[in-house]
Each structure stands twice: as structure tokens, then as C-alpha cells.
mmCIF file of C-alpha atoms (C1' of nucleotides) in Angstrom:
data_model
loop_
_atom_site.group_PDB
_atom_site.id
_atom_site.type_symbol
_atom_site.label_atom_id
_atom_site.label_comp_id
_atom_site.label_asym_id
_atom_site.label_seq_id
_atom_site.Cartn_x
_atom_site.Cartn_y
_atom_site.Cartn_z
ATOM 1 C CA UNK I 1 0.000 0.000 0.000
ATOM 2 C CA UNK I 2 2.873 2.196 -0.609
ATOM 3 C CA UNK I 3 1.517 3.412 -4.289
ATOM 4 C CA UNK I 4 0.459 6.721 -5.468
ATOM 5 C CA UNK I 5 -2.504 7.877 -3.760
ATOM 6 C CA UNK I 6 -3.098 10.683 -6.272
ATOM 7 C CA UNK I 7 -1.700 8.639 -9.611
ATOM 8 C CA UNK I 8 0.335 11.414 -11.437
ATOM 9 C CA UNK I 9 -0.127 10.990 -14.819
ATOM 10 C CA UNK I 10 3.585 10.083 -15.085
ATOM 11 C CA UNK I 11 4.710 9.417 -18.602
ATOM 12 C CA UNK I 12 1.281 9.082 -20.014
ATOM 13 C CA UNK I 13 1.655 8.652 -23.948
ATOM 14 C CA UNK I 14 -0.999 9.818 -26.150
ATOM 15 C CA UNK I 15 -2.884 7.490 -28.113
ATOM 16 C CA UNK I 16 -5.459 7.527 -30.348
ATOM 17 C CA UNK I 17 -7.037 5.359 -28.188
ATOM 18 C CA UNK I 18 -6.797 7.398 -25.418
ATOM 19 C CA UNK I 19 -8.591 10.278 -26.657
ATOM 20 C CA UNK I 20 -11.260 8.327 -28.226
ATOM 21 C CA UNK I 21 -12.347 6.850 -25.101
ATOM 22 C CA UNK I 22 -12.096 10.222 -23.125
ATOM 23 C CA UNK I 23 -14.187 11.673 -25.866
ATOM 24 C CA UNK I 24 -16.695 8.633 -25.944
ATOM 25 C CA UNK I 25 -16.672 9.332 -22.250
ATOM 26 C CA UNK I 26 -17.498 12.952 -22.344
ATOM 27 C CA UNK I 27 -20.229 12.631 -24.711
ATOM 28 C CA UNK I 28 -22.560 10.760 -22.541
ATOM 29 C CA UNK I 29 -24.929 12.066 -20.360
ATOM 30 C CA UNK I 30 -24.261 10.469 -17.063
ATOM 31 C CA UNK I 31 -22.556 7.135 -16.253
ATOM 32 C CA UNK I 32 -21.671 4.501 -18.577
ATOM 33 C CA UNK I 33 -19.950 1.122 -18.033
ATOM 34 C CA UNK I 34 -16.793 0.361 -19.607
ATOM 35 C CA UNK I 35 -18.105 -2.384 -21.643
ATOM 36 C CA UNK I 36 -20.879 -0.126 -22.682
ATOM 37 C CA UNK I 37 -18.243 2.453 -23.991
ATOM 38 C CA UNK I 38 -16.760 -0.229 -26.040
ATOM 39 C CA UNK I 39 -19.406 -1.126 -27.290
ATOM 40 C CA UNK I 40 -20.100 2.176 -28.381
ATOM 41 C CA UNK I 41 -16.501 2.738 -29.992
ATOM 42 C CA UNK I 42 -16.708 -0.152 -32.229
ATOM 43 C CA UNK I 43 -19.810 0.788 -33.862
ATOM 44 C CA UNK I 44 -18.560 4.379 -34.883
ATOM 45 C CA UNK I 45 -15.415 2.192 -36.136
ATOM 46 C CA UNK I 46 -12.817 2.478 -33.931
ATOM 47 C CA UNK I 47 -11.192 -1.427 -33.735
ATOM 48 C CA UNK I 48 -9.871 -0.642 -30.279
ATOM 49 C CA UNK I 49 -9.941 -2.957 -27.917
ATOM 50 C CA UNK I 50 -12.089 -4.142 -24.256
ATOM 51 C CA UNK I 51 -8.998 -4.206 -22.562
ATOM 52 C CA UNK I 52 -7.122 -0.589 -23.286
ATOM 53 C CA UNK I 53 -10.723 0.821 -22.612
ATOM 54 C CA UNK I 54 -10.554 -0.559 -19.310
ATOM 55 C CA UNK I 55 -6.741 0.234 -19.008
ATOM 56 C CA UNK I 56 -8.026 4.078 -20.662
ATOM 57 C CA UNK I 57 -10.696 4.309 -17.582
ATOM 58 C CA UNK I 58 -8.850 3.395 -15.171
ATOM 59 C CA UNK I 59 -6.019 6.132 -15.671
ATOM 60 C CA UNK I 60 -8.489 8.747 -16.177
ATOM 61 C CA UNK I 61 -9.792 7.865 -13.023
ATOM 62 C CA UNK I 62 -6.897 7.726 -11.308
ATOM 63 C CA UNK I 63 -5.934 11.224 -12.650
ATOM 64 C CA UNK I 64 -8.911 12.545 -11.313
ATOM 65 C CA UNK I 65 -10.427 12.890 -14.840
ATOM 66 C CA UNK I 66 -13.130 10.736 -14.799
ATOM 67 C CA UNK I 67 -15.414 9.721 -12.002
ATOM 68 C CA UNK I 68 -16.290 5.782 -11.202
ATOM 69 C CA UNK I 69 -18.674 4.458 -9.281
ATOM 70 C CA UNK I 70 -20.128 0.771 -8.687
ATOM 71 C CA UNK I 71 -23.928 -0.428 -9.392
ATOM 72 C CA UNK I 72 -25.244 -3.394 -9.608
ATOM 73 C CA UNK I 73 -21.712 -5.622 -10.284
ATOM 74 C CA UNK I 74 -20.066 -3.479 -12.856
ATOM 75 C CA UNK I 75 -17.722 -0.076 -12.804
ATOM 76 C CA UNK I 76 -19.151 2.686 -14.048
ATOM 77 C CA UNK I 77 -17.874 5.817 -15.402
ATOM 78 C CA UNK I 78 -18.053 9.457 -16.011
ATOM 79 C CA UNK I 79 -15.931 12.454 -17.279
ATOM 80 C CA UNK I 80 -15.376 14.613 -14.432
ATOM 81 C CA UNK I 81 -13.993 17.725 -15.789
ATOM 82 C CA UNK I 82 -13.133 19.765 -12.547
ATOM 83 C CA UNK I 83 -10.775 17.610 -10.092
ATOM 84 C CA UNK I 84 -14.397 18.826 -7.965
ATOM 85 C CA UNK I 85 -14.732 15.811 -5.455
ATOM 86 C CA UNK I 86 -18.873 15.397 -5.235
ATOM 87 C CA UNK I 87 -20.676 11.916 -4.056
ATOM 88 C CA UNK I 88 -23.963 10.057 -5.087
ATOM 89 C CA UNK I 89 -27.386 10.124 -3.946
ATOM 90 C CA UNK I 90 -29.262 6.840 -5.494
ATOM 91 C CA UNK I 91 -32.064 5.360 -5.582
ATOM 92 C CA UNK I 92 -32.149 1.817 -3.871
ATOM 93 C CA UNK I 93 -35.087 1.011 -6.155
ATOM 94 C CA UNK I 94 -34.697 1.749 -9.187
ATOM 95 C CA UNK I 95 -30.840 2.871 -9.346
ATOM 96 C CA UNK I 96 -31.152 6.584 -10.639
ATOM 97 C CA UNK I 97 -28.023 8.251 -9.138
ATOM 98 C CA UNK I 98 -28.066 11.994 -8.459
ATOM 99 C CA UNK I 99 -24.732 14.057 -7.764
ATOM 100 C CA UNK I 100 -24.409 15.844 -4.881
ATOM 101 C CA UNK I 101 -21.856 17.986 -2.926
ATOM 102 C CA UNK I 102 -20.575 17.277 0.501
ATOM 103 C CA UNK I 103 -19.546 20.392 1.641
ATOM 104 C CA UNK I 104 -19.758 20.423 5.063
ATOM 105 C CA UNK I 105 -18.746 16.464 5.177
ATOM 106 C CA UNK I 106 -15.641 17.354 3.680
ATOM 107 C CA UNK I 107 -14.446 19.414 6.604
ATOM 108 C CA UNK I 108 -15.985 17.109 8.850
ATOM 109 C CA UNK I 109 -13.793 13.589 7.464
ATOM 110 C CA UNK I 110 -10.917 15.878 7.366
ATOM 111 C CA UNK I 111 -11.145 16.904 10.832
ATOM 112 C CA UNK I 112 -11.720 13.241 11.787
ATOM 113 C CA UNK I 113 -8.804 11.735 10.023
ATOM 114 C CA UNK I 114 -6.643 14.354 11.622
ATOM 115 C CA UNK I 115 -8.062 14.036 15.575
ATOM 116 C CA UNK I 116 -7.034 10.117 15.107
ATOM 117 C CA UNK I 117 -3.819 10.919 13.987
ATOM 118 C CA UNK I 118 -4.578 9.434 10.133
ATOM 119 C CA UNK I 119 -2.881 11.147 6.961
ATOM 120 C CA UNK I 120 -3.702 11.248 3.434
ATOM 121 C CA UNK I 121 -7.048 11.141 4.480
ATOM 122 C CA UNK I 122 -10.027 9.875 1.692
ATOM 123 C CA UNK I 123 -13.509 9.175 2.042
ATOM 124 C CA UNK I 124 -16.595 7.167 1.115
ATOM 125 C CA UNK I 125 -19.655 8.838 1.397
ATOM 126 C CA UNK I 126 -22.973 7.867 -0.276
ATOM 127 C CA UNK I 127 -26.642 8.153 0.200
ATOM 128 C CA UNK I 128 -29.124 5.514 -0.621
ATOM 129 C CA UNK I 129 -32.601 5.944 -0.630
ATOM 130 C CA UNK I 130 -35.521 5.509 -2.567
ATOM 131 C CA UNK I 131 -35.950 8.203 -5.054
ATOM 132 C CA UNK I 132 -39.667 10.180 -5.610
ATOM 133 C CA UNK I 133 -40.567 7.944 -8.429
ATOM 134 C CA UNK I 134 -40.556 4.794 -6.831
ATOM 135 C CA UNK Z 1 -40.290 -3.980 -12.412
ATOM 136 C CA UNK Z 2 -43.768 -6.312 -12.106
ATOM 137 C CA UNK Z 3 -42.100 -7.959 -8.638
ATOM 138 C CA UNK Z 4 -43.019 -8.016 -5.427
ATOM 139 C CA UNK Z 5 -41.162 -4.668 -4.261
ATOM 140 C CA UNK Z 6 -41.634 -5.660 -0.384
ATOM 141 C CA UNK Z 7 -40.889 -9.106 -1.509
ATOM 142 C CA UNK Z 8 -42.951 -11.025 1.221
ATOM 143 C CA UNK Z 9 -41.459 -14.100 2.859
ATOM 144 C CA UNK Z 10 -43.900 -16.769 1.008
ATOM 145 C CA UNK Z 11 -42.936 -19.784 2.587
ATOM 146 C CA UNK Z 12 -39.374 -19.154 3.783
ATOM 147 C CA UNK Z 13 -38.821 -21.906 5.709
ATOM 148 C CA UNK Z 14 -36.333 -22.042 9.153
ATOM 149 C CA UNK Z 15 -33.501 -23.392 8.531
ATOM 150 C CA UNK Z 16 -30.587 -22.957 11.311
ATOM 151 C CA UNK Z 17 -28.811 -21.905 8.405
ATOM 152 C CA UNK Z 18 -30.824 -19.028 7.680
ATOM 153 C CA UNK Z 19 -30.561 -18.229 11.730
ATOM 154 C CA UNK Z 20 -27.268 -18.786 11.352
ATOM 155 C CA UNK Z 21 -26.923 -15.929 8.281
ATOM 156 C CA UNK Z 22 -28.994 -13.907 10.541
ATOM 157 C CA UNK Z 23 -27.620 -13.863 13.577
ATOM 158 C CA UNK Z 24 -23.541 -14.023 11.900
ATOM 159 C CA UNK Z 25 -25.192 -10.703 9.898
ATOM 160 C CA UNK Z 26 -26.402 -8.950 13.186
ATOM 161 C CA UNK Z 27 -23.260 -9.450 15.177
ATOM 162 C CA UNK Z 28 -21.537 -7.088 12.976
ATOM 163 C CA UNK Z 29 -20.997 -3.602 13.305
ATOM 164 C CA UNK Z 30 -21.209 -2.202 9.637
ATOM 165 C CA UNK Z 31 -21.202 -3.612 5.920
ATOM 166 C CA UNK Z 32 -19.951 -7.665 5.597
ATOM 167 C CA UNK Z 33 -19.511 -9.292 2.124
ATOM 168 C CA UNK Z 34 -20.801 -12.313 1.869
ATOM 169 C CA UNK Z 35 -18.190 -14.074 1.630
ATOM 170 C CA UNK Z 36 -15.871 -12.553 5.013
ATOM 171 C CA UNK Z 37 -19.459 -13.368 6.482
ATOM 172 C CA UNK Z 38 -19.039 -16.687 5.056
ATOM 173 C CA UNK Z 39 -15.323 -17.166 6.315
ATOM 174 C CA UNK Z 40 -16.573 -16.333 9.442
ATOM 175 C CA UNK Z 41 -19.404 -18.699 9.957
ATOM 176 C CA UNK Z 42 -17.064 -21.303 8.739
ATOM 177 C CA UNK Z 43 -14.461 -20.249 11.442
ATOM 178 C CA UNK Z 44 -17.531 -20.584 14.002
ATOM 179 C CA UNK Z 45 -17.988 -24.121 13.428
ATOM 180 C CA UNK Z 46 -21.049 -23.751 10.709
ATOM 181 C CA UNK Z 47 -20.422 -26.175 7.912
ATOM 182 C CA UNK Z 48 -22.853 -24.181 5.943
ATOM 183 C CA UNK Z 49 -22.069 -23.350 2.300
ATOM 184 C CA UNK Z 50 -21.052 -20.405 0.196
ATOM 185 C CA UNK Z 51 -23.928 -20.482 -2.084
ATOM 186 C CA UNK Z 52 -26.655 -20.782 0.781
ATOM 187 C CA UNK Z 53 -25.075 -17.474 2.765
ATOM 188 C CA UNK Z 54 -25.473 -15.922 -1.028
ATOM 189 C CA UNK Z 55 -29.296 -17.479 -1.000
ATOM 190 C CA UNK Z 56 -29.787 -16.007 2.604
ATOM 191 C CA UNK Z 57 -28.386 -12.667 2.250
ATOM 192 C CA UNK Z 58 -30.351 -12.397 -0.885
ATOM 193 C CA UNK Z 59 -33.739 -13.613 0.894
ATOM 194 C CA UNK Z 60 -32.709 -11.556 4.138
ATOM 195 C CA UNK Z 61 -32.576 -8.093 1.433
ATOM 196 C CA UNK Z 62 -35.421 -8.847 -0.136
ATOM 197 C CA UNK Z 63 -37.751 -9.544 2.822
ATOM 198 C CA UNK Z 64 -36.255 -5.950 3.965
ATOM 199 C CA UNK Z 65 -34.261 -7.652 6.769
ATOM 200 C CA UNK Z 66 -30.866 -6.672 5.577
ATOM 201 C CA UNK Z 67 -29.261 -3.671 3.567
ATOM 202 C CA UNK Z 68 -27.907 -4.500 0.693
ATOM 203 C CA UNK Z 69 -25.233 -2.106 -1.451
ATOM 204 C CA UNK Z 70 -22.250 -2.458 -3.269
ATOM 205 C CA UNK Z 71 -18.748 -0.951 -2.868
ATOM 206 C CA UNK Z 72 -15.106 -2.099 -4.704
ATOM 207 C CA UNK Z 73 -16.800 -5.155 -6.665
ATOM 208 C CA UNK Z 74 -18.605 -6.431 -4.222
ATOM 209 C CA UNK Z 75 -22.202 -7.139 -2.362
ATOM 210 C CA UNK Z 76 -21.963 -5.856 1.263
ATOM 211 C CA UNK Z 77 -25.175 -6.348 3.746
ATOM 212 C CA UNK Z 78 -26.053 -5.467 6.978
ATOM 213 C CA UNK Z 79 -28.613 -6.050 9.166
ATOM 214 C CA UNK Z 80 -31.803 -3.709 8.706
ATOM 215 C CA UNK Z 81 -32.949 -2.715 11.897
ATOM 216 C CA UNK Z 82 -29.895 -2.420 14.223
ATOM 217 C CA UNK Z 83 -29.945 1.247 13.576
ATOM 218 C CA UNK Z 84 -27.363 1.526 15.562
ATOM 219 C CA UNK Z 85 -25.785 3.769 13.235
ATOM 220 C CA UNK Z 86 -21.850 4.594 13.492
ATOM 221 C CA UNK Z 87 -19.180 4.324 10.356
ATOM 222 C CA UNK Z 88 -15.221 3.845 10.297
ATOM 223 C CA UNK Z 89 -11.662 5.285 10.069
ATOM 224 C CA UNK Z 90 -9.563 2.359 8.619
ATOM 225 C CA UNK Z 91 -5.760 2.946 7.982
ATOM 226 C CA UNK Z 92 -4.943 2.107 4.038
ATOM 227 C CA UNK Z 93 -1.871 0.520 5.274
ATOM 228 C CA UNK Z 94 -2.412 -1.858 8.218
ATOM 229 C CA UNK Z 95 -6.157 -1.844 8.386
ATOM 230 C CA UNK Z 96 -6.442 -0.734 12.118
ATOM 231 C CA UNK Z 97 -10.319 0.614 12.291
ATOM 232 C CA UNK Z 98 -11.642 3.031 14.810
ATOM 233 C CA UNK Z 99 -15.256 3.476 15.412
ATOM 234 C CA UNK Z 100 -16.253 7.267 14.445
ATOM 235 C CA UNK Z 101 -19.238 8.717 15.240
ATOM 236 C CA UNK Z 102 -20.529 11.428 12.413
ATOM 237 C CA UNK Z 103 -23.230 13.365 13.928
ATOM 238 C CA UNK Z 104 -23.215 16.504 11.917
ATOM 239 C CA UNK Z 105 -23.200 13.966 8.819
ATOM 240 C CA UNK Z 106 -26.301 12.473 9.776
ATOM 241 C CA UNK Z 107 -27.892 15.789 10.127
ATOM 242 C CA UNK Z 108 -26.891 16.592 6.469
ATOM 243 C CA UNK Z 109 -27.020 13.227 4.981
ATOM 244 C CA UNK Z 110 -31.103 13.315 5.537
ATOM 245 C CA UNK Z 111 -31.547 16.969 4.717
ATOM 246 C CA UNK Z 112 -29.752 16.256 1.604
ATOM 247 C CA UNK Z 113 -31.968 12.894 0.925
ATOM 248 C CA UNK Z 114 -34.946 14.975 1.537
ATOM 249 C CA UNK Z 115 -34.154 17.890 -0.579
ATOM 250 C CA UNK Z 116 -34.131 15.276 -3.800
ATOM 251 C CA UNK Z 117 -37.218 13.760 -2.760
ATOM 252 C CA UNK Z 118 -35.692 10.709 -1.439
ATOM 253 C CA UNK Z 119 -37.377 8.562 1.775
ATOM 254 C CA UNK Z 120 -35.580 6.084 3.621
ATOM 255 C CA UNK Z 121 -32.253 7.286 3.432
ATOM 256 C CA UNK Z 122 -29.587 5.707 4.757
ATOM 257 C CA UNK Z 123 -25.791 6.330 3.686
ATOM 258 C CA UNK Z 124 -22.527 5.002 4.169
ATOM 259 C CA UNK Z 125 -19.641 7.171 5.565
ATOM 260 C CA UNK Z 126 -16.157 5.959 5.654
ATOM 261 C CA UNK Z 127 -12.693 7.694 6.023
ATOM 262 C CA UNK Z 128 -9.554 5.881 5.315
ATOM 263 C CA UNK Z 129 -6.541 7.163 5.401
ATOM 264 C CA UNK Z 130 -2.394 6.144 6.818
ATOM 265 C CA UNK Z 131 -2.832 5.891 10.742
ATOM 266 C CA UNK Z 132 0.024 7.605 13.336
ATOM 267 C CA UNK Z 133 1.808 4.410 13.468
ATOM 268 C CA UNK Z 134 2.170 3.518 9.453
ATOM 269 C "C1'" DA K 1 15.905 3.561 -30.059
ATOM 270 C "C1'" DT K 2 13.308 2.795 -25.878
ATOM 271 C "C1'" DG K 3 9.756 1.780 -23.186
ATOM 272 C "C1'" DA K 4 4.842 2.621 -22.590
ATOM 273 C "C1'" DA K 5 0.378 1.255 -24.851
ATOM 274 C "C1'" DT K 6 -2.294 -2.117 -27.365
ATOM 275 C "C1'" DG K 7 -4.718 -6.500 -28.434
ATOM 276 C "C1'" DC K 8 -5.776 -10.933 -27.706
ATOM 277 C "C1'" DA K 9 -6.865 -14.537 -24.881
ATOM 278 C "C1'" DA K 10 -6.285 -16.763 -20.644
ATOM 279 C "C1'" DA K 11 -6.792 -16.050 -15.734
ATOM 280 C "C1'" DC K 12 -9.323 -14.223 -11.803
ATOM 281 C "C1'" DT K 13 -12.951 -12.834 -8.545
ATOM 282 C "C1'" DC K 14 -17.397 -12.621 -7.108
ATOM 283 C "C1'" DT K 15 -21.958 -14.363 -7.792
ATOM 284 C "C1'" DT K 16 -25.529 -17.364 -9.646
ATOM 285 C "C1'" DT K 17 -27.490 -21.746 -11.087
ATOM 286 C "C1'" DG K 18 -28.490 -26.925 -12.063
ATOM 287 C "C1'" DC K 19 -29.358 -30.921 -9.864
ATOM 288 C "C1'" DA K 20 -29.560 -34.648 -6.411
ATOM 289 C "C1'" DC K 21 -30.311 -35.091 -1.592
ATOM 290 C "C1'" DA K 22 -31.817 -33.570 3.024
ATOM 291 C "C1'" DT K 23 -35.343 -30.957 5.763
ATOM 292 C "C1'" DT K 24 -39.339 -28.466 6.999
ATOM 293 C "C1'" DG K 25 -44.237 -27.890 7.650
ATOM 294 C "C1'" DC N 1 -45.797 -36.227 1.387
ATOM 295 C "C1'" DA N 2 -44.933 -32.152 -1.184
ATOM 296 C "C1'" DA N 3 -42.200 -28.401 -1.635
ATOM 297 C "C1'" DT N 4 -38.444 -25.573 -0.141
ATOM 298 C "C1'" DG N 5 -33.600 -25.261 1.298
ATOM 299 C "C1'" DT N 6 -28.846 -27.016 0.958
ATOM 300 C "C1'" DG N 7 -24.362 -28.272 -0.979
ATOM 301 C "C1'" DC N 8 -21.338 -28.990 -4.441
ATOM 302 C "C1'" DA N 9 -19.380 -27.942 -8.512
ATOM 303 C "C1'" DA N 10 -19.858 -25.953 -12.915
ATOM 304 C "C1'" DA N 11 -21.294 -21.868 -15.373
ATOM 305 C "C1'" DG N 12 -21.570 -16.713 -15.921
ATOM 306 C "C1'" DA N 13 -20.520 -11.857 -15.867
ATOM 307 C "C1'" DG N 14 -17.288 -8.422 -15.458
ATOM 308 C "C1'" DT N 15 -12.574 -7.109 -14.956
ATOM 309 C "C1'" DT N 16 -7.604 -7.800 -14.912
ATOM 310 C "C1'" DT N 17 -3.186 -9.521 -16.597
ATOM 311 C "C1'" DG N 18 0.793 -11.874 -19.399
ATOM 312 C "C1'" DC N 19 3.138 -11.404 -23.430
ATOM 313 C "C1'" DA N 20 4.552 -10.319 -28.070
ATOM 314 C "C1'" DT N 21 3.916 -6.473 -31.146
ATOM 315 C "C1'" DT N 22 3.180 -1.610 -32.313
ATOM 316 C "C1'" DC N 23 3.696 3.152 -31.697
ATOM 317 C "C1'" DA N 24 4.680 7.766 -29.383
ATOM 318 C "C1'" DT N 25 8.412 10.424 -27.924
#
DNA sequence: ATGAATGCAAACTCTTTGCACATTG
DNA sequence: CAATGTGCAAAGAGTTTGCATTCAT
């Protein structure tokens, strides 16, 4: 557990590939699995592969470019254009997931991590509930 | 989306399996997988299978008797009705957890269900981070 | 030229399912 | 006695990884 906690992009090459999933990415709406995205990549012709989208998601997560969240058994992803750190309201029922900010919870983890003594301090935070429609 | 939303217990039938799932579910403090819950019954003496604690967890969530969300890949449940309601600081490096309390979460974590609409909210608050001694 | 990125397929992890046998009501 | 639950092992779904090749710098 000694590894980068905030991945610099170190000696990140630029690929075609690259850029077509982080465009693929930031034309969808809201969160899309990486399969999905594939999916979506070979029918507008691009012959890249399951595996460097995967490999593509995962760095753009870990560079604070995309967001990921789980639901349901698979990863799902979003292009998160300010390094903005927000967490997920969704529904229990019927899985619609709504962004929201944590302001004051921010402060408040911080704090905590720091009373105990903790550093590089992260945090989990999601609501579950069941949404209006449901 | 034709099921039984409150999925009633149509003859479930007592197993000490089941009670088993139960109780092993109960006697922890947060989120389990299903498989550390597993482990654990094991380690307790129960010669009870994988794929039942899968079957019971499943039946327990339905029936409303457990939580049931996902986090890193994989199902986590807890018991529904021990609201007894506190989340953890867990050190990335040697896992040592402390028991937080997050009362001004709480406080914001329903306004902020409410304010979308949503009813029983619940939400799950963790903090990780490297502790004093790592 | 040099090493990171890609593609393919095999490997992995977690979860679900088929089927014969044991249990419950 | 009929039907549900259990256990095992095999099947699935989604994701990751090893390795030879290709490509960006």
C-alpha cells in the first residue's frame, strides 16, 4: 500500500485510443460502463480494444479525470472535468443516481482523520434511498 | 419492475442456516460481504455453504431484513434494523479501524436525501486514510 | 531507439445456477 | 408427502493480466 494515492499521470503517452475513449466518455450524459463504452466505440469504427478501454478508464480515473462508481456488479464511469470531489445520492429502487456535494462532510472527514492521527485522508460517502418515483 | 417490491417471505422456511446468516449478519458492526461473512461462519464451526449465505443474504434483502449495497466489486449487507448507526476510520496501510461517530453527517445526509425527494435514506460514511503508526 | 500502450486470450474474482439429496411444515 | 432449502461444482458476468507487437516520444 505504498503506491500513489493521487496517480500522477507520469509518462502518459498519447494514443489515439486514449482520446477516443475520453471523448466517448465525455459525450454521454451520465454514467456509462466500460463495456458499454466499447461497445459504443466499435460501432462508430474504432477497432480498439475491451482491454485498453478498461486500461483508458482506469487512468483517467486515477488522474482525477473521470469519475467511477459501482452499481449493480459493474464499474461505471463518467468524465469529471473539474478535479471537484462530489458523491452520489441513489435510488435503492430503481438505481437513478443523483450528484451531490458534501460540503460540510468534507471538513468534517478531514477533521476526523486528523483528531485520530490518520494522513492522506479519503472518504466514502454515499446516500441511498428511494428516489420520488418509486 | 412487475415484482413483489416488499418481496414477502412466502414460505421461507427455518432453517438454522438461515438463523445462522442472521444472527452471523447482526453481530456485525457495519457492511460484511458475503463471503468474510461466510469465512466467518465457517471459522464458528457452521459447515454451511457459500452459495446458501449468497441465497440467505439475498432472501434476508429482499424480505427488507438486511441492507444490501455495493462498494469495490462487491455485495456488502447489513442487518436492517440495528440502527445503531456509526461508520469507520480504517488505515490504508495496516487496516487498524476506529469506530467514528458522524453526527453533523447524519444531520446533512437526511436533509440532503430529503431535498431530492428521497425517503428512507440511509448512507454510508467511511474515512480511510495512513494511521500515526504507518 | 526505448519503453509505454495495445490487443488478444487466458486467468481471476465474485456471484448465480443446475441438480440430487436432506429438511421443513 | 410435497415443496423448499442445501451443498457442491460448474457456469456466468465483469474485470484484470501476461506477453509479443506496435507506436509515441
Amino acid at each position: 500500500m505504498t503506491e500513489n494515492a493521487m496517480g500522477a499521470a507520469t509518462g502518459r503517452r498519447r494514443t489515439w485510443q486514449r482520446d477516443a475513449v475520453r471523448e466517448a466518455l465525455g459525450g454521454q450524459d451520465g454514467f456509462v460502463s466500460a463495456q458499454v463504452l466499447h461497445a459504443g466505440l466499435r460501432e462508430a469504427g474504432s477497432p480498439i480494444g475491451l482491454a485498453t478501454v478498461y486500461r483508458a478508464l482506469a487512468d483517467l480515473a486515477a488522474d482525477g479525470a473521470a469519475d467511477h462508481l459501482q452499481l449493480d456488479g459493474e464499474s461505471l464511469y463518467r468524465a469529471c472535468g473539474s478535479a471537484d470531489h462530489h458523491h452520489h445520492l441513489i435510488c435503492r429502487s430503481c438505481g437513478k443516481t443523483l450528484e451531490i456535494s458534501a460540503g460540510p462532510v468534507e471538513a468534517w472527514a478531514r477533521s476526523v482523520a486528523a483528531d485520530n492521527g490518520f494522513r492522506e485522508a479519503e472518504h466514502v460517502v454515499d446516500v441511498f434511498g428511494i428516489c420520488a418515483d418509486c
